[in-house]
XYZ file of C-alpha atoms in Angstrom:
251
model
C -41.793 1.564 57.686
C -44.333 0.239 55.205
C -41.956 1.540 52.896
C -38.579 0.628 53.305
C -40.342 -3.016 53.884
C -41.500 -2.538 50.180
C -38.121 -0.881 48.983
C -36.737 -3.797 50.425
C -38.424 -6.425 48.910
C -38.352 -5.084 45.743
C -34.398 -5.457 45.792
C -34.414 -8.948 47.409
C -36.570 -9.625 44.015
C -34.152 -8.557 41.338
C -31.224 -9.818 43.396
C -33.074 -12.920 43.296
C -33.751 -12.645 39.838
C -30.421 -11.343 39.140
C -28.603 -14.233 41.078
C -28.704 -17.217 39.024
C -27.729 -14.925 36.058
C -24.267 -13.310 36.885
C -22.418 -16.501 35.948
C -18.397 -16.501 35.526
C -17.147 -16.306 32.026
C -14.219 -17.924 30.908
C -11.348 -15.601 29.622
C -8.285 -15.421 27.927
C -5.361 -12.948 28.025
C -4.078 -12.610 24.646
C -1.847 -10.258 22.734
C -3.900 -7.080 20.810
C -2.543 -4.078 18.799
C -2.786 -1.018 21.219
C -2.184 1.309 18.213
C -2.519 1.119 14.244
C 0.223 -1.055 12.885
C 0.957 -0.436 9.096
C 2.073 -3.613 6.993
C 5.785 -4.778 6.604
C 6.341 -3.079 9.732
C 8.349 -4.183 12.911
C 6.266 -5.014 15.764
C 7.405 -3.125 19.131
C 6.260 -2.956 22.615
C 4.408 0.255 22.177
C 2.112 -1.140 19.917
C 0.979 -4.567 21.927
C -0.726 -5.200 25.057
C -2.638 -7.893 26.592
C -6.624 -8.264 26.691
C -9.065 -10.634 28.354
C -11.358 -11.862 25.993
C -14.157 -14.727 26.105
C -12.099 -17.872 25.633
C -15.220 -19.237 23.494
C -14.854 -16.907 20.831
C -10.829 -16.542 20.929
C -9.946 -17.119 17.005
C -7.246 -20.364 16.652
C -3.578 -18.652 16.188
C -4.079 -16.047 19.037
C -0.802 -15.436 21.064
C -1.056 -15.661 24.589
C 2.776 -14.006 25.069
C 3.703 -10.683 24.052
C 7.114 -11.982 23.521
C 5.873 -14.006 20.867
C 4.981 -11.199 18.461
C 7.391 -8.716 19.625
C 10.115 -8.058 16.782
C 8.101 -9.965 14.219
C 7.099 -8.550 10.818
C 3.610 -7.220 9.962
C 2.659 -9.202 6.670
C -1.195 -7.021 6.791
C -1.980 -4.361 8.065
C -3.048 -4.346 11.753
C -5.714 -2.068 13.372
C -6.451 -0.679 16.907
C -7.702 -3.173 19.357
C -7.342 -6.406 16.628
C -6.490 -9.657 17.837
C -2.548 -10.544 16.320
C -2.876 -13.701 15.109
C -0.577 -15.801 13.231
C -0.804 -15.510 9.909
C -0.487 -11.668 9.959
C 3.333 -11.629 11.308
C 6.372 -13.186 10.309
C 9.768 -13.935 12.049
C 12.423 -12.340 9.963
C 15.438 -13.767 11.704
C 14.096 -17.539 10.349
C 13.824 -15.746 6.626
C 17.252 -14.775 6.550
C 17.802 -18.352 6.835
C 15.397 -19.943 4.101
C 14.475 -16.626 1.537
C 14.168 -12.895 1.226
C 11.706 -11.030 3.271
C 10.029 -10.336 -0.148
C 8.249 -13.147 -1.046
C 6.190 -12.540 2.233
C 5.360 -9.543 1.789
C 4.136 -10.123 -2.291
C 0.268 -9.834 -2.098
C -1.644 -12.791 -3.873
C -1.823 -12.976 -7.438
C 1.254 -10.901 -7.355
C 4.657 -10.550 -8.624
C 7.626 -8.032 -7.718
C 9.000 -5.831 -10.153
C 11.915 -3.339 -9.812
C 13.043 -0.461 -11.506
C 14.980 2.543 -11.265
C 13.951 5.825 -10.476
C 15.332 9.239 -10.206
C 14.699 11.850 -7.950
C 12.415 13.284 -10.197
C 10.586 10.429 -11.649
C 10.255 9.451 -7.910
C 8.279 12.359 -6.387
C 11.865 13.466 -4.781
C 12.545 10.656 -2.069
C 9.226 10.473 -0.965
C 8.128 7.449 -1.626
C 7.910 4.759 1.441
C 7.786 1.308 1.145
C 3.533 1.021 1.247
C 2.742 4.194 -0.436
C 0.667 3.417 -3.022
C 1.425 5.334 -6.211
C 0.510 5.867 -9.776
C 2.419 5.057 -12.761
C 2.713 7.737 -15.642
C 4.004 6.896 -19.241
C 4.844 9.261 -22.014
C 5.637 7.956 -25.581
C 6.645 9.313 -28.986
C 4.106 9.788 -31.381
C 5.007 8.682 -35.094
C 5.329 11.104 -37.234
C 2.668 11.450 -40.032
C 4.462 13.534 -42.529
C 8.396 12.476 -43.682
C 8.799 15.955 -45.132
C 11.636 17.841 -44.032
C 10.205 21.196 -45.432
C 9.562 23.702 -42.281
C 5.790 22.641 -40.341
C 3.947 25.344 -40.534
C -0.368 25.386 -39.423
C -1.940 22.404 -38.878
C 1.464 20.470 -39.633
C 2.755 21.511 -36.380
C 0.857 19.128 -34.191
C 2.108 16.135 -35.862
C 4.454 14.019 -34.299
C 5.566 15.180 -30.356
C 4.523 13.101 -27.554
C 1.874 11.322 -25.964
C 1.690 10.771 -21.986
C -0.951 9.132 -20.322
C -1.711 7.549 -16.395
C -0.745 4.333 -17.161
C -1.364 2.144 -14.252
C -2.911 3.195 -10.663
C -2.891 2.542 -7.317
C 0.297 0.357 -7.204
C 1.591 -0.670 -4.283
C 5.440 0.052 -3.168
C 6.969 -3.139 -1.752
C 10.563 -1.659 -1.268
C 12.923 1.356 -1.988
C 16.355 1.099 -2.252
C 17.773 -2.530 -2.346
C 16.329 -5.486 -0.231
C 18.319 -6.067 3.433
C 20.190 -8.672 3.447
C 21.980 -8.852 6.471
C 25.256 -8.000 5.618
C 27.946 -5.189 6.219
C 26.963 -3.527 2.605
C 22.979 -3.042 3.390
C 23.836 0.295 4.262
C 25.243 1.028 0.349
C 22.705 -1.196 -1.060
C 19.971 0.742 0.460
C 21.171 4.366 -1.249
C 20.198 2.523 -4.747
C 17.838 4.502 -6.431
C 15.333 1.295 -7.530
C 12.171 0.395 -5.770
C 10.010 -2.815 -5.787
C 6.438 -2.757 -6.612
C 3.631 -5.378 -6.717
C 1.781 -6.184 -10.002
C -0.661 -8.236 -11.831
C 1.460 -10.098 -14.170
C 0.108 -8.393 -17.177
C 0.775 -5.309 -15.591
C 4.309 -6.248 -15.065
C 4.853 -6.786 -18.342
C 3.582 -3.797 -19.556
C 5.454 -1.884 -17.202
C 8.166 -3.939 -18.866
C 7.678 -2.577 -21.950
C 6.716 0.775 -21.137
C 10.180 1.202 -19.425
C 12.140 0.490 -22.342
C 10.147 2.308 -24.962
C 9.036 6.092 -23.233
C 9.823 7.742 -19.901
C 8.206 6.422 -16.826
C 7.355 9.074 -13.592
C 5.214 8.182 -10.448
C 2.249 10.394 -8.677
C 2.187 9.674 -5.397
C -1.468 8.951 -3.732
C -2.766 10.427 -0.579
C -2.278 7.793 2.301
C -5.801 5.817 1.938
C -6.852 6.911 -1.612
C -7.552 3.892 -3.440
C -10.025 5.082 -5.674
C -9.576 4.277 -9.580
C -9.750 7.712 -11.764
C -10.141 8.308 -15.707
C -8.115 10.487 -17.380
C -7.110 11.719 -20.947
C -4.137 11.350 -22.768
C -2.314 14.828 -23.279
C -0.653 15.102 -26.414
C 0.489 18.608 -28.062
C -2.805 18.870 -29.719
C -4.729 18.900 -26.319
C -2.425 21.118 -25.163
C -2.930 23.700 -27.395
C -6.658 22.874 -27.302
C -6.798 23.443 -23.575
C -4.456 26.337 -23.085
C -4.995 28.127 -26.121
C -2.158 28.298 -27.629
C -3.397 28.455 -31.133
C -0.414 26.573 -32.444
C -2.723 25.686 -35.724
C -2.429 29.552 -36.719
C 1.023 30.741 -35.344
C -0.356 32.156 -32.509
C -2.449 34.417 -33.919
């Protein structure tokens, strides 16, 4: 008996203590990502739910209506369990009406460039619009000797070509032409181009490089944004690193 009278006590104490404590916290229902939602990518009911969250620490721009964000464009990407807030979407039907969908998806400090590709310069079709990629360039070498007697020895590494990563980790805004809402979107999109985003600098080089050598892309692993040195390969290191012992005919 003694006890239980003690047991009991001892829970009337932390109830009591407990009591004044469990006070009711305001919430909010608002609209969260239910899965990982990549940027410039349509927004669709399998991705969204709701979520009650403390309204003191809701962040201004949170929807409160699925409906709201469903069908919109991702401008950023959006992870598991975020809050969608406004700035990170974008209604598309309203920018078919004002601009391109571009311009909203151009990061800062950014500009759009497009060129062609083939489907060897462009890793064979698989490129998505945000891969990341980078840029390769290979350009004549001038020629040190005018002589047109045979190169023979040494001679023979003068001249050739000269390829080198030229810019890295470059993000792919577009491939194929940009939507525009009309009946030929579906020829448009079968142009082999694609849109990238630059430095301005960058864009001019790119610029250049285009019309002076021959351009390819390396695709990056989905993540990989880590910045890599590498040499330029010219016949020389060619022959230095695979022996080829062009310097002596071979022999």
């Amino acid at each position: 008996i003694i006890l239980g009278v003690l047991t009991a006590g001892g829970t009337f104490v932390v109830l009591s203590s407990a009591g004044p404590q469990a006070q009711a916290i305001p919430t909010k229902s608002i609209v969260i990502a239910l899965q990982n939602i990549p940027e410039r990518t349509e927004i669709t009911a399998e991705s969204i739910g709701k979520a009650d969250w403390p309204e003191a620490v809701v962040p201004p721009g949170a929807f409160e209506t699925s409906a709201d964000v469903l069908g919109k464009l991702s401008l950023d990407p959006i992870y598991q369990g975020q809050i969608i807030l406004a700035p990170m979407i974008v209604d598309k039907t309203k920018l078919k009406e004002t601009r391109s969908n571009a311009s909203y998806l151009i990061p800062d400090n950014k500009v759009a460039v497009a060129f062609p590709i083939t489907p060897i310069s462009g890793v064979a079709g698989a490129i998505q619009a945000g891969d990341t990629i980078d840029i390769l360039l290979t350009l004549a070498l001038p020629k040190e000797s005018t002589s047109s007697a045979p190169k023979t020895g040494a001679a023979l590494l003068e001249g050739g070509q000269i390829t080198q990563q030229m810019l890295q980790d470059i993000l792919i805004l577009q491939v194929g032409a940009w939507p525009t809402g009309t009946a030929a979107d579906k020829q448009a999109a079968a142009v082999a181009v694609i849109t990238v985003a630059l430095d301005r600098q960058d864009a001019l080089a790119l610029k250049a490089a285009r019309e002076q050598g021959v351009i390819e892309l390396a695709l990056r692993k989905a993540g990989d944004h880590k910045v890599s040195q590498t040499e330029a390969v010219t016949l020389p290191y060619l022959d230095r690193r695979f022996n080829f012992k062009l310097a002596t005919g071979g022999r």
